[in-house]
C-alpha positions as a Python dict, from the first residue, in 0.01 Angstrom:
ca = {
    (1, 'X'): (0, 0, 0),
    (2, 'X'): (110, -454, 133),
    (3, 'X'): (303, -1181, 352),
    (4, 'X'): (268, -1379, 63),
    (5, 'X'): (-65, -1323, -111),
    (6, 'X'): (-190, -1404, -462),
    (7, 'X'): (-221, -1164, -753),
    (8, 'X'): (-536, -1138, -956),
    (9, 'X'): (-510, -1247, -1317),
    (10, 'X'): (-576, -1012, -1605),
    (11, 'X'): (-734, -1123, -1929),
    (12, 'X'): (-512, -881, -2121),
    (13, 'X'): (-189, -1078, -2125),
    (14, 'X'): (-164, -1059, -1747),
    (15, 'X'): (-94, -687, -1776),
    (16, 'X'): (-372, -516, -1587),
    (17, 'X'): (-591, -625, -1301),
    (18, 'X'): (-621, -642, -924),
    (19, 'X'): (-341, -716, -686),
    (20, 'X'): (-396, -857, -337),
    (21, 'X'): (-152, -684, -108),
    (22, 'X'): (-56, -686, 256),
    (23, 'X'): (12, -383, 467),
    (24, 'X'): (155, -483, 803),
    (25, 'X'): (209, -250, 1097),
    (26, 'X'): (514, -349, 1297),
    (27, 'X'): (778, -607, 1217),
    (28, 'X'): (829, -742, 868),
    (29, 'X'): (619, -1034, 766),
    (30, 'X'): (778, -1369, 836),
    (31, 'X'): (688, -1717, 722),
    (32, 'X'): (348, -1838, 826),
    (33, 'X'): (36, -2015, 706),
    (34, 'X'): (-127, -1889, 389),
    (35, 'X'): (-475, -1751, 425),
    (36, 'X'): (-769, -1824, 202),
    (37, 'X'): (-808, -1530, -35),
    (38, 'X'): (-1093, -1408, -247),
    (39, 'X'): (-1011, -1438, -615),
    (40, 'X'): (-1114, -1214, -903),
    (41, 'X'): (-1079, -1232, -1276),
    (42, 'X'): (-1116, -989, -1560),
    (43, 'X'): (-1299, -985, -1891),
    (44, 'X'): (-1203, -778, -2195),
    (45, 'X'): (-1452, -594, -2410),
    (46, 'X'): (-1330, -416, -2721),
    (47, 'X'): (-979, -403, -2863),
    (48, 'X'): (-676, -303, -2649),
    (49, 'X'): (-528, 36, -2733),
    (50, 'X'): (-861, 164, -2864),
    (51, 'X'): (-1105, 418, -2714),
    (52, 'X'): (-1366, 144, -2674),
    (53, 'X'): (-1151, -99, -2476),
    (54, 'X'): (-1285, -193, -2133),
    (55, 'X'): (-1161, -443, -1874),
    (56, 'X'): (-1443, -560, -1646),
    (57, 'X'): (-1399, -744, -1318),
    (58, 'X'): (-1573, -1057, -1191),
    (59, 'X'): (-1579, -1224, -850),
    (60, 'X'): (-1532, -1593, -767),
    (61, 'X'): (-1892, -1669, -866),
    (62, 'X'): (-1840, -1514, -1210),
    (63, 'X'): (-2059, -1212, -1130),
    (64, 'X'): (-1965, -870, -1260),
    (65, 'X'): (-1845, -629, -990),
    (66, 'X'): (-1696, -284, -959),
    (67, 'X'): (-1323, -284, -876),
    (68, 'X'): (-1373, 62, -726),
    (69, 'X'): (-1660, -28, -492),
    (70, 'X'): (-1697, -407, -463),
    (71, 'X'): (-1338, -520, -402),
    (72, 'X'): (-1283, -460, -29),
    (73, 'X'): (-1015, -219, 84),
    (74, 'X'): (-903, -465, 349),
    (75, 'X'): (-834, -828, 280),
    (76, 'X'): (-1037, -1066, 496),
    (77, 'X'): (-1200, -779, 682),
    (78, 'X'): (-1526, -851, 855),
    (79, 'X'): (-1806, -693, 658),
    (80, 'X'): (-2157, -575, 722),
    (81, 'X'): (-2359, -529, 403),
    (82, 'X'): (-2037, -517, 204),
    (83, 'X'): (-1869, -244, 411),
    (84, 'X'): (-1574, -353, 631),
    (85, 'X'): (-1635, -318, 1002),
    (86, 'X'): (-1383, -266, 1280),
    (87, 'X'): (-1155, -558, 1347),
    (88, 'X'): (-1116, -729, 1679),
    (89, 'X'): (-848, -571, 1895),
    (90, 'X'): (-605, -859, 1845),
    (91, 'X'): (-611, -796, 1469),
    (92, 'X'): (-522, -428, 1489),
    (93, 'X'): (-150, -500, 1453),
    (94, 'X'): (-199, -607, 1093),
    (95, 'X'): (-358, -446, 789),
    (96, 'X'): (-419, -626, 462),
    (97, 'X'): (-515, -420, 159),
    (98, 'X'): (-623, -488, -197),
    (99, 'X'): (-475, -288, -483),
    (100, 'X'): (-614, -258, -835),
    (101, 'X'): (-323, -248, -1082),
    (102, 'X'): (-413, -11, -1363),
    (103, 'X'): (-72, 31, -1530),
    (104, 'X'): (197, -240, -1514),
    (105, 'X'): (560, -141, -1479),
    (106, 'X'): (751, -44, -1796),
    (107, 'X'): (432, 18, -1998),
    (108, 'X'): (320, 356, -2137),
    (109, 'X'): (-56, 337, -2193),
    (110, 'X'): (-235, 549, -1933),
    (111, 'X'): (-492, 298, -1813),
    (112, 'X'): (-732, 396, -1534),
    (113, 'X'): (-1045, 298, -1346),
    (114, 'X'): (-1339, 457, -1526),
    (115, 'X'): (-1489, 623, -1220),
    (116, 'X'): (-1779, 777, -1415),
    (117, 'X'): (-1891, 456, -1587),
    (118, 'X'): (-2120, 188, -1437),
    (119, 'X'): (-1918, -89, -1266),
    (120, 'X'): (-1604, 120, -1322),
    (121, 'X'): (-1408, -94, -1573),
    (122, 'X'): (-1048, -12, -1657),
    (123, 'X'): (-1004, 190, -1976),
    (124, 'X'): (-734, 391, -2149),
    (125, 'X'): (-755, 761, -2081),
    (126, 'X'): (-841, 985, -2376),
    (127, 'X'): (-754, 1353, -2408),
    (128, 'X'): (-844, 1579, -2701),
    (129, 'X'): (-974, 1272, -2883),
    (130, 'X'): (-645, 1085, -2855),
    (131, 'X'): (-543, 788, -2643),
    (132, 'X'): (-300, 892, -2371),
    (133, 'X'): (49, 747, -2329),
    (134, 'X'): (317, 869, -2090),
    (135, 'X'): (650, 959, -2244),
    (136, 'X'): (970, 774, -2160),
    (137, 'X'): (1156, 983, -1904),
    (138, 'X'): (1525, 909, -1948),
    (139, 'X'): (1657, 662, -1843),
    (140, 'X'): (1320, 496, -1773),
    (141, 'X'): (1071, 312, -1994),
    (142, 'X'): (710, 405, -1919),
    (143, 'X'): (589, 377, -1560),
    (144, 'X'): (869, 276, -1324),
    (145, 'X'): (642, 86, -1081),
    (146, 'X'): (317, -107, -1097),
    (147, 'X'): (71, 179, -1076),
    (148, 'X'): (-287, 159, -953),
    (149, 'X'): (-533, 244, -679),
    (150, 'X'): (-676, 128, -348),
    (151, 'X'): (-1041, 21, -382),
    (152, 'X'): (-1304, 165, -150),
    (153, 'X'): (-1109, 489, -103),
    (154, 'X'): (-1207, 827, -241),
    (155, 'X'): (-1050, 1171, -221),
    (156, 'X'): (-1344, 1406, -177),
    (157, 'X'): (-1292, 1714, -399),
    (158, 'X'): (-1505, 1919, -156),
    (159, 'X'): (-1297, 1822, 149),
    (160, 'X'): (-982, 2013, 237),
    (161, 'X'): (-692, 1797, 351),
    (162, 'X'): (-543, 1951, 664),
    (163, 'X'): (-191, 1820, 594),
    (164, 'X'): (-166, 1963, 240),
    (165, 'X'): (-434, 2235, 247),
    (166, 'X'): (-560, 2094, -84),
    (167, 'X'): (-887, 1931, -182),
    (168, 'X'): (-907, 1573, -306),
    (169, 'X'): (-876, 1479, -673),
    (170, 'X'): (-1211, 1293, -694),
    (171, 'X'): (-1040, 954, -741),
    (172, 'X'): (-936, 655, -531),
    (173, 'X'): (-591, 678, -371),
    (174, 'X'): (-318, 625, -628),
    (175, 'X'): (-53, 366, -547),
    (176, 'X'): (301, 305, -676),
    (177, 'X'): (409, -51, -596),
    (178, 'X'): (788, -64, -615),
    (179, 'X'): (863, -434, -583),
    (180, 'X'): (1044, -654, -831),
    (181, 'X'): (743, -809, -1006),
    (182, 'X'): (602, -665, -1327),
    (183, 'X'): (230, -629, -1386),
    (184, 'X'): (-38, -856, -1258),
    (185, 'X'): (-42, -1233, -1306),
    (186, 'X'): (-94, -1554, -1112),
    (187, 'X'): (162, -1581, -835),
    (188, 'X'): (251, -1454, -491),
    (189, 'X'): (412, -1137, -367),
    (190, 'X'): (503, -1002, -27),
    (191, 'X'): (409, -640, 42),
    (192, 'X'): (503, -389, 306),
    (193, 'X'): (448, -11, 310),
    (194, 'X'): (743, 219, 371),
    (195, 'X'): (528, 529, 310),
    (196, 'X'): (472, 788, 47),
    (197, 'X'): (528, 1132, -93),
    (198, 'X'): (218, 1329, -174),
    (199, 'X'): (226, 1506, -506),
    (200, 'X'): (-45, 1732, -637),
    (201, 'X'): (-233, 1415, -740),
    (202, 'X'): (-163, 1248, -405),
    (203, 'X'): (22, 940, -526),
    (204, 'X'): (134, 699, -256),
    (205, 'X'): (446, 488, -275),
    (206, 'X'): (447, 133, -144),
    (207, 'X'): (704, -140, -141),
    (208, 'X'): (697, -507, -232),
    (209, 'X'): (915, -690, 16),
    (210, 'X'): (1204, -870, -151),
    (211, 'X'): (1265, -1234, -71),
    (212, 'X'): (1620, -1130, 14),
    (213, 'X'): (1518, -864, 261),
    (214, 'X'): (1336, -936, 586),
    (215, 'X'): (1322, -591, 747),
    (216, 'X'): (1146, -352, 509),
    (217, 'X'): (909, -189, 752),
    (218, 'X'): (921, 186, 685),
    (219, 'X'): (1054, 455, 455),
    (220, 'X'): (1418, 445, 567),
    (221, 'X'): (1441, 79, 468),
    (222, 'X'): (1369, 176, 108),
    (223, 'X'): (1672, 403, 102),
    (224, 'X'): (1880, 123, 249),
    (225, 'X'): (1771, -169, 30),
    (226, 'X'): (1658, 10, -288),
    (227, 'X'): (1899, 301, -313),
    (228, 'X'): (1802, 564, -565),
    (229, 'X'): (1441, 449, -605),
    (230, 'X'): (1288, 731, -402),
    (231, 'X'): (1484, 993, -592),
    (232, 'X'): (1387, 831, -924),
    (233, 'X'): (1022, 837, -821),
    (234, 'X'): (1029, 1207, -740),
    (235, 'X'): (1205, 1285, -1067),
    (236, 'X'): (956, 1079, -1266),
    (237, 'X'): (658, 1262, -1119),
    (238, 'X'): (834, 1594, -1153),
    (239, 'X'): (902, 1559, -1526),
    (240, 'X'): (653, 1313, -1679),
    (241, 'X'): (421, 1583, -1811),
    (242, 'X'): (698, 1808, -1944),
    (243, 'X'): (712, 1629, -2285),
    (244, 'X'): (345, 1731, -2326),
    (245, 'X'): (444, 2095, -2296),
    (246, 'X'): (336, 2128, -1933),
    (247, 'X'): (546, 2269, -1647),
    (248, 'X'): (717, 2053, -1387),
    (249, 'X'): (503, 1914, -1108),
    (250, 'X'): (553, 2026, -749),
    (251, 'X'): (517, 1827, -428),
    (252, 'X'): (365, 1877, -88),
    (253, 'X'): (607, 1872, 206),
    (254, 'X'): (885, 1987, -31),
    (255, 'X'): (909, 1635, -166),
    (256, 'X'): (973, 1483, 177),
    (257, 'X'): (863, 1122, 217),
    (258, 'X'): (624, 1066, 507),
    (259, 'X'): (624, 755, 725),
    (260, 'X'): (394, 455, 730),
    (261, 'X'): (175, 590, 1010),
    (262, 'X'): (96, 895, 799),
    (263, 'X'): (-3, 679, 503),
    (264, 'X'): (-230, 463, 717),
    (265, 'X'): (-413, 770, 845),
    (266, 'X'): (-475, 892, 490),
    (267, 'X'): (-605, 548, 387),
    (268, 'X'): (-842, 551, 684),
    (269, 'X'): (-966, 900, 608),
    (270, 'X'): (-1030, 834, 237),
    (271, 'X'): (-1207, 508, 319),
    (272, 'X'): (-1449, 703, 538),
    (273, 'X'): (-1505, 947, 250),
    (274, 'X'): (-1583, 652, 22),
    (275, 'X'): (-1839, 521, 271),
    (276, 'X'): (-2015, 858, 271),
    (277, 'X'): (-2008, 858, -110),
    (278, 'X'): (-2167, 513, -136),
    (279, 'X'): (-2435, 604, 118),
    (280, 'X'): (-2521, 923, -71),
    (281, 'X'): (-2415, 1138, 222),
    (282, 'X'): (-2206, 1368, 2),
    (283, 'X'): (-2198, 1491, -356),
    (284, 'X'): (-2006, 1255, -583),
    (285, 'X'): (-2081, 1452, -897),
    (286, 'X'): (-2048, 1235, -1208),
    (287, 'X'): (-1891, 938, -1026),
    (288, 'X'): (-2079, 613, -1083),
    (289, 'X'): (-2143, 441, -751),
    (290, 'X'): (-2322, 139, -901),
    (291, 'X'): (-2226, -169, -702),
    (292, 'X'): (-2345, -524, -646),
    (293, 'X'): (-2221, -597, -293),
    (294, 'X'): (-2287, -290, -75),
    (295, 'X'): (-2641, -394, 12),
    (296, 'X'): (-2737, -80, 209),
    (297, 'X'): (-2612, 156, -57),
    (298, 'X'): (-2876, 345, -259),
    (299, 'X'): (-2665, 259, -564),
    (300, 'X'): (-2679, -118, -510),
    (301, 'X'): (-2799, -320, -808),
    (302, 'X'): (-2882, -685, -872),
    (303, 'X'): (-2642, -907, -1062),
    (304, 'X'): (-2885, -923, -1355),
    (305, 'X'): (-2874, -545, -1383),
    (306, 'X'): (-2494, -551, -1362),
    (307, 'X'): (-2476, -798, -1649),
    (308, 'X'): (-2711, -587, -1860),
    (309, 'X'): (-2494, -282, -1795),
    (310, 'X'): (-2189, -468, -1923),
    (311, 'X'): (-2377, -589, -2230),
    (312, 'X'): (-2498, -239, -2307),
    (313, 'X'): (-2142, -109, -2286),
    (314, 'X'): (-2027, -389, -2515),
    (315, 'X'): (-2297, -303, -2767),
    (316, 'X'): (-2196, 61, -2775),
    (317, 'X'): (-1830, -41, -2809),
    (318, 'X'): (-1913, -265, -3107),
    (319, 'X'): (-2118, 9, -3269),
    (320, 'X'): (-1846, 267, -3212),
    (321, 'X'): (-1578, 36, -3350),
    (322, 'X'): (-1785, -29, -3664),
    (323, 'X'): (-1843, 342, -3722),
    (324, 'X'): (-1474, 409, -3668),
    (325, 'X'): (-1383, 146, -3927),
    (326, 'X'): (-1622, 309, -4176),
    (327, 'X'): (-1464, 652, -4120),
    (328, 'X'): (-1115, 516, -4170),
    (329, 'X'): (-1225, 335, -4485),
    (330, 'X'): (-1375, 661, -4617),
    (331, 'X'): (-1046, 839, -4551),
    (332, 'X'): (-863, 567, -4742),
    (333, 'X'): (-686, 435, -4435),
}
């Protein structure tokens, strides 16, 4: 959901990480001075494509953080105890958002923020004891956009959404970034939001502004400058679970794409739900709200505790990997 702003680097071949994005209300972003941006980096623990793999996030100071809770929703927002406050009136015409890229375009591994683990690293989803991969939906290879989530948003499973009459899915807002860049690496991208369809998992579709296009401001511009992409997106979501033996997915609003204003309202609403979650004003169930930067949150922890949490996860990963190797050796693998 996104003027030229840097991407966050991933330790795993630049494939997964956090993406700084800009969401601008109004005219398309034009040339202008670059702004100082917070930078983040990632740290791998365990082996990629294994159940024990984890990708942890660090801030500029090298301290471990949660990409779910500690990376701000809004870029350069004024904060009070880690929670963004209202902007001055002259800043209301512009919204800058961070996006955590979980799955880079054209890849198949179903990577996701581990919402129930301390500091919420990225891991590969496991189902029935097997690592999950999405099938290739002809004519596409893997995910057809950079797929991820907006930090500091949460869809409350106990809260009914008035526009869909459905409850939230207990996750941050999902984002499909449909620009021309692949994955997450050092560099700059220009982001604008056309809007989004809402499927049963409430994915949102957002557009990276092409250097050749200067007027991508809402959903109709996507049809004009990226013909066929909206239809391909609906088809992908409709069929991607069919190879697993599941039925086709169905969409709210009969698959109609809503405009940017609608998307902004949903972002605002889910950010408020996240605030309530972090302040223990609602039931988050098994979600881990451990954070290092939301000082007033009951779940706030010191950096030393955060480091020990990461080390404990690493120890369990090493132990699990060793036991797995022994089992495979016993089976003659």
